[in-house]
GROMACS .gro file of C-alpha atoms in nm:
model
  250
    1MET     CA    1  17.179  -3.399 -13.743
    2LYS     CA    2  17.542  -3.301 -13.708
    3THR     CA    3  17.772  -3.492 -13.944
    4PRO     CA    4  17.999  -3.728 -13.741
    5THR     CA    5  18.366  -3.676 -13.760
    6PHE     CA    6  18.616  -3.937 -13.885
    7VAL     CA    7  18.703  -4.006 -13.519
    8ASP     CA    8  18.335  -4.056 -13.437
    9LEU     CA    9  18.307  -4.310 -13.722
   10LYS     CA   10  18.612  -4.496 -13.597
   11ARG     CA   11  18.446  -4.530 -13.259
   12ASN     CA   12  18.121  -4.642 -13.426
   13ALA     CA   13  18.302  -4.913 -13.615
   14LYS     CA   14  18.386  -5.085 -13.283
   15LYS     CA   15  18.024  -5.094 -13.158
   16ASP     CA   16  17.772  -5.375 -13.165
   17PHE     CA   17  17.603  -5.416 -13.502
   18SER     CA   18  17.427  -5.745 -13.429
   19ALA     CA   19  17.076  -5.592 -13.418
   20PHE     CA   20  17.110  -5.437 -13.765
   21PRO     CA   21  17.045  -5.592 -14.108
   22VAL     CA   22  17.358  -5.708 -14.289
   23CYS     CA   23  17.467  -5.554 -14.621
   24ARG     CA   24  17.765  -5.701 -14.803
   25LEU     CA   25  17.971  -5.423 -14.961
   26GLY     CA   26  18.287  -5.472 -15.178
   27ILE     CA   27  18.529  -5.187 -15.231
   28ILE     CA   28  18.784  -5.175 -15.517
   29GLY     CA   29  18.991  -4.877 -15.618
   30ASP     CA   30  19.295  -4.732 -15.786
   31CYS     CA   31  19.387  -4.568 -15.459
   32ALA     CA   32  19.408  -4.661 -15.090
   33THR     CA   33  19.058  -4.733 -14.966
   34GLN     CA   34  19.103  -4.852 -14.610
   35HIS     CA   35  18.989  -4.524 -14.453
   36ILE     CA   36  18.686  -4.514 -14.681
   37ALA     CA   37  18.594  -4.866 -14.570
   38LEU     CA   38  18.630  -4.768 -14.208
   39SER     CA   39  18.413  -4.460 -14.257
   40LEU     CA   40  18.146  -4.662 -14.428
   41ARG     CA   41  18.143  -4.913 -14.141
   42GLY     CA   42  18.097  -4.629 -13.894
   43TRP     CA   43  17.821  -4.457 -14.098
   44GLY     CA   44  17.644  -4.795 -14.109
   45TYR     CA   45  17.602  -4.770 -13.731
   46GLU     CA   46  17.453  -4.422 -13.768
   47LYS     CA   47  17.194  -4.557 -14.014
   48GLU     CA   48  17.146  -4.896 -13.842
   49ILE     CA   49  17.293  -5.111 -14.113
   50ASN     CA   50  17.563  -5.370 -14.061
   51PHE     CA   51  17.815  -5.323 -14.351
   52GLU     CA   52  18.016  -5.639 -14.394
   53ILE     CA   53  18.302  -5.503 -14.613
   54PHE     CA   54  18.547  -5.663 -14.850
   55ASP     CA   55  18.820  -5.400 -14.906
   56SER     CA   56  19.052  -5.512 -15.183
   57ASP     CA   57  19.426  -5.436 -15.196
   58TYR     CA   58  19.555  -5.121 -15.363
   59ASN     CA   59  19.500  -5.080 -15.737
   60GLN     CA   60  19.321  -5.412 -15.788
   61ILE     CA   61  19.022  -5.308 -15.996
   62ASP     CA   62  19.112  -5.511 -16.299
   63ALA     CA   63  19.250  -5.808 -16.107
   64GLN     CA   64  18.942  -5.835 -15.894
   65THR     CA   65  18.688  -5.794 -16.179
   66MET     CA   66  18.851  -6.000 -16.455
   67ASP     CA   67  18.896  -6.321 -16.253
   68PRO     CA   68  18.560  -6.502 -16.204
   69LYS     CA   69  18.714  -6.669 -15.894
   70SER     CA   70  18.846  -6.348 -15.739
   71GLU     CA   71  18.809  -6.261 -15.370
   72LEU     CA   72  18.554  -6.000 -15.468
   73TYR     CA   73  18.316  -6.246 -15.636
   74GLU     CA   74  18.373  -6.510 -15.370
   75PHE     CA   75  18.259  -6.247 -15.119
   76SER     CA   76  17.924  -6.228 -15.307
   77PRO     CA   77  17.871  -5.855 -15.255
   78GLU     CA   78  17.531  -5.686 -15.278
   79TYR     CA   79  17.707  -5.366 -15.371
   80VAL     CA   80  18.048  -5.289 -15.522
   81CYS     CA   81  18.197  -4.943 -15.465
   82VAL     CA   82  18.442  -4.854 -15.744
   83VAL     CA   83  18.679  -4.579 -15.617
   84ASN     CA   84  18.867  -4.407 -15.900
   85CYS     CA   85  19.059  -4.090 -15.808
   86THR     CA   86  19.159  -3.781 -16.006
   87ASP     CA   87  19.527  -3.817 -15.915
   88LYS     CA   88  19.556  -4.154 -16.098
   89LEU     CA   89  19.345  -4.018 -16.382
   90TYR     CA   90  19.596  -3.735 -16.422
   91MET     CA   91  19.888  -3.977 -16.426
   92SER     CA   92  19.714  -4.170 -16.703
   93PHE     CA   93  19.643  -3.843 -16.890
   94CYS     CA   94  20.007  -3.744 -16.877
   95GLU     CA   95  20.111  -4.080 -17.021
   96THR     CA   96  19.867  -4.034 -17.312
   97PRO     CA   97  20.024  -3.920 -17.644
   98LEU     CA   98  19.945  -3.567 -17.732
   99ASP     CA   99  19.751  -3.660 -18.048
  100MET     CA  100  19.521  -3.887 -17.841
  101ARG     CA  101  19.436  -3.657 -17.555
  102SER     CA  102  19.126  -3.512 -17.718
  103SER     CA  103  18.965  -3.860 -17.696
  104PHE     CA  104  19.097  -3.935 -17.345
  105ALA     CA  105  18.755  -3.909 -17.183
  106GLU     CA  106  18.591  -4.146 -17.429
  107ASN     CA  107  18.862  -4.410 -17.372
  108ALA     CA  108  18.853  -4.373 -16.996
  109CYS     CA  109  18.476  -4.403 -16.989
  110GLU     CA  110  18.486  -4.715 -17.200
  111ARG     CA  111  18.739  -4.878 -16.963
  112MET     CA  112  18.520  -4.796 -16.664
  113ALA     CA  113  18.204  -4.924 -16.838
  114ALA     CA  114  18.396  -5.246 -16.910
  115VAL     CA  115  18.454  -5.288 -16.536
  116TRP     CA  116  18.083  -5.243 -16.477
  117SER     CA  117  18.004  -5.508 -16.741
  118ARG     CA  118  18.253  -5.754 -16.582
  119ILE     CA  119  18.100  -5.707 -16.237
  120SER     CA  120  17.748  -5.751 -16.378
  121ALA     CA  121  17.848  -6.065 -16.564
  122ASN     CA  122  17.999  -6.231 -16.255
  123SER     CA  123  17.766  -6.111 -15.979
  124ASN     CA  124  17.426  -5.959 -15.901
  125ALA     CA  125  17.584  -5.661 -15.729
  126ARG     CA  126  17.478  -5.307 -15.771
  127ILE     CA  127  17.769  -5.073 -15.851
  128ILE     CA  128  17.850  -4.737 -15.696
  129GLN     CA  129  18.098  -4.554 -15.917
  130PHE     CA  130  18.289  -4.253 -15.790
  131ASN     CA  131  18.319  -3.971 -16.038
  132PHE     CA  132  18.615  -3.728 -16.053
  133PRO     CA  133  18.656  -3.405 -15.860
  134VAL     CA  134  18.789  -3.163 -16.123
  135TRP     CA  135  19.120  -2.983 -16.069
  136ASP     CA  136  19.318  -2.786 -16.320
  137ASP     CA  137  19.689  -2.825 -16.385
  138ARG     CA  138  19.672  -2.470 -16.530
  139ILE     CA  139  19.892  -2.560 -16.825
  140PHE     CA  140  19.649  -2.377 -17.052
  141GLY     CA  141  19.536  -2.121 -16.794
  142ASP     CA  142  19.178  -2.016 -16.841
  143PHE     CA  143  19.189  -2.143 -17.198
  144GLY     CA  144  19.187  -2.498 -17.055
  145ALA     CA  145  18.808  -2.478 -17.033
  146LYS     CA  146  18.782  -2.449 -17.415
  147THR     CA  147  19.086  -2.658 -17.511
  148SER     CA  148  18.976  -3.012 -17.589
  149ASP     CA  149  19.311  -3.176 -17.507
  150SER     CA  150  19.348  -3.013 -17.169
  151PHE     CA  151  19.307  -3.217 -16.848
  152VAL     CA  152  19.033  -2.998 -16.702
  153PHE     CA  153  18.833  -3.019 -17.026
  154GLN     CA  154  18.867  -3.401 -17.041
  155THR     CA  155  18.780  -3.448 -16.674
  156ARG     CA  156  18.465  -3.247 -16.704
  157LYS     CA  157  18.375  -3.433 -17.022
  158LEU     CA  158  18.441  -3.769 -16.856
  159ASN     CA  159  18.212  -3.689 -16.562
  160MET     CA  160  17.929  -3.608 -16.806
  161MET     CA  161  17.997  -3.928 -17.003
  162LEU     CA  162  17.986  -4.133 -16.687
  163ALA     CA  163  17.650  -3.983 -16.601
  164GLU     CA  164  17.520  -4.068 -16.945
  165LYS     CA  165  17.673  -4.416 -16.955
  166SER     CA  166  17.543  -4.510 -16.612
  167SER     CA  167  17.188  -4.449 -16.735
  168LEU     CA  168  17.235  -4.752 -16.964
  169PHE     CA  169  17.311  -4.973 -16.662
  170LYS     CA  170  17.019  -5.025 -16.429
  171ASN     CA  171  17.255  -5.147 -16.153
  172VAL     CA  172  17.507  -4.854 -16.169
  173PHE     CA  173  17.485  -4.546 -15.948
  174VAL     CA  174  17.726  -4.249 -15.955
  175CYS     CA  175  17.865  -4.121 -15.627
  176ASP     CA  176  17.908  -3.749 -15.703
  177ILE     CA  177  18.247  -3.663 -15.558
  178GLU     CA  178  18.268  -3.365 -15.790
  179GLY     CA  179  17.944  -3.240 -15.637
  180ILE     CA  180  18.096  -3.266 -15.288
  181GLN     CA  181  18.404  -3.070 -15.402
  182SER     CA  182  18.180  -2.799 -15.547
  183ARG     CA  183  18.029  -2.753 -15.198
  184VAL     CA  184  18.334  -2.771 -14.978
  185GLY     CA  185  18.616  -2.669 -15.215
  186GLU     CA  186  18.922  -2.847 -15.352
  187SER     CA  187  19.139  -2.775 -15.049
  188ALA     CA  188  18.886  -2.935 -14.816
  189LEU     CA  189  18.860  -3.248 -15.028
  190ARG     CA  190  19.193  -3.324 -15.175
  191ASP     CA  191  19.511  -3.429 -14.991
  192GLN     CA  192  19.795  -3.426 -15.243
  193LYS     CA  193  20.058  -3.486 -14.979
  194MET     CA  194  19.886  -3.802 -14.844
  195PHE     CA  195  19.832  -3.932 -15.200
  196CYS     CA  196  20.208  -3.909 -15.254
  197ILE     CA  197  20.284  -4.074 -14.923
  198ALA     CA  198  20.009  -4.334 -14.891
  199LYS     CA  199  19.793  -4.307 -15.210
  200MET     CA  200  19.509  -4.157 -15.007
  201PRO     CA  201  19.340  -3.895 -15.234
  202PHE     CA  202  19.093  -3.754 -14.979
  203ARG     CA  203  19.141  -3.567 -14.653
  204THR     CA  204  19.017  -3.766 -14.352
  205ASP     CA  205  18.793  -3.475 -14.256
  206ILE     CA  206  18.581  -3.517 -14.569
  207LEU     CA  207  18.556  -3.900 -14.552
  208PRO     CA  208  18.237  -3.888 -14.338
  209VAL     CA  209  18.067  -3.685 -14.611
  210ILE     CA  210  18.176  -3.933 -14.879
  211ALA     CA  211  18.070  -4.229 -14.666
  212GLN     CA  212  17.733  -4.064 -14.606
  213ASN     CA  213  17.676  -4.024 -14.979
  214VAL     CA  214  17.751  -4.391 -15.039
  215THR     CA  215  17.544  -4.508 -14.747
  216GLU     CA  216  17.241  -4.306 -14.858
  217THR     CA  217  17.277  -4.448 -15.210
  218VAL     CA  218  17.267  -4.801 -15.065
  219LEU     CA  219  16.967  -4.725 -14.848
  220ALA     CA  220  16.775  -4.569 -15.133
  221ALA     CA  221  16.855  -4.870 -15.359
  222ARG     CA  222  16.735  -5.101 -15.081
  223GLY     CA  223  16.406  -4.908 -15.066
  224LYS     CA  224  16.468  -4.743 -14.731
  225ILE     CA  225  16.345  -4.395 -14.822
  226LYS     CA  226  16.128  -4.124 -14.668
  227LYS     CA  227  15.798  -4.028 -14.826
  228CYS     CA  228  15.581  -3.726 -14.762
  229ILE     CA  229  15.215  -3.642 -14.794
  230VAL     CA  230  15.119  -3.310 -14.957
  231LEU     CA  231  14.798  -3.152 -14.843
  232ASP     CA  232  14.606  -2.867 -15.012
  233LEU     CA  233  14.513  -2.564 -14.808
  234ASP     CA  234  14.151  -2.690 -14.775
  235ASN     CA  235  14.266  -3.019 -14.616
  236THR     CA  236  14.214  -3.216 -14.938
  237LEU     CA  237  14.437  -3.518 -15.003
  238TRP     CA  238  14.495  -3.540 -15.377
  239GLY     CA  239  14.556  -3.862 -15.569
  240GLY     CA  240  14.774  -3.890 -15.874
  241VAL     CA  241  14.947  -3.581 -16.008
  242VAL     CA  242  14.950  -3.301 -15.752
  243GLY     CA  243  14.806  -2.986 -15.907
  244ASP     CA  244  14.494  -2.833 -16.045
  245ASP     CA  245  14.443  -3.090 -16.320
  246GLY     CA  246  14.085  -3.193 -16.236
  247THR     CA  247  14.184  -3.490 -16.022
  248ASP     CA  248  13.915  -3.583 -15.780
  249GLY     CA  249  14.004  -3.559 -15.416
  250ILE     CA  250  14.016  -3.871 -15.207
   0.00000   0.00000   0.00000
C-alpha cells in the first residue's frame, strides 16, 4: 500500500470515524506536536481506529506528568506518546558544563524514565517514547564518534540506554525515529528552519511515516496483529517449534 501524504491524512482527519473503535491517545512533547496529532488522526482512519487525541501545549511534559490533576490524567489516555526531539536535546547539551558532558546520556535517560514512572503512577496508560535521530555538530569531526563528551557520542549512547531502560517497563515502547532517519536520511527527516520558526522538528513529508510507526505500535499493543501459518513441503502442519526437532505433525 502506498504511504498516504500529509495532505491525504489531513483529509482523512475530517472523515467519519463513528464505525471505528475508540482509542484515547495523549501527546506530550518538548516541541510542537499539533501536526503529529493531525497525522495520527488521519492514520487512524487508514487503520480503522478512532483516535481521540489530547495534544498538550508546547513543552509541557513535566507540567502534565507531575500534577495528578493535570489535563493529561483527566483525559484518561490509553496511550501517552512522549515526543522528545534532538534539537531540544542539543540545547540542553550545550548548557551542560564541560566536565559533566560525559555523563549527559545517563542524566537524560534518568529524567525520561522519571516521566515514565510518573505516568505509570497516575494512569494505566501505555507509553510510546520517541528516541533521538542522531545528528553531528561536527565540533570534533570524525573523532566525535570516539569522544565521550561529544554530542553525537552522547546521543547514540542515550538511544541505547533508552532501549535498555524501556525493557524494565512493561508499558513502555520506543518509537524508533533514529531508525526512520537511517532509512530516509537526515535531510528528509529534519527541518531546522521550521524548528527555529515554530518548534516543529520534523518535515511534514515525513510525518505520515512517523504516524504510521506510532499507529502500528498501538495496534500491536492492542493485539491487532497478523499471524501466518508455515507449511512444510510435504503439506505437514507442524506444532510447537518449527524445524526438524522430532515434533510430531498435527
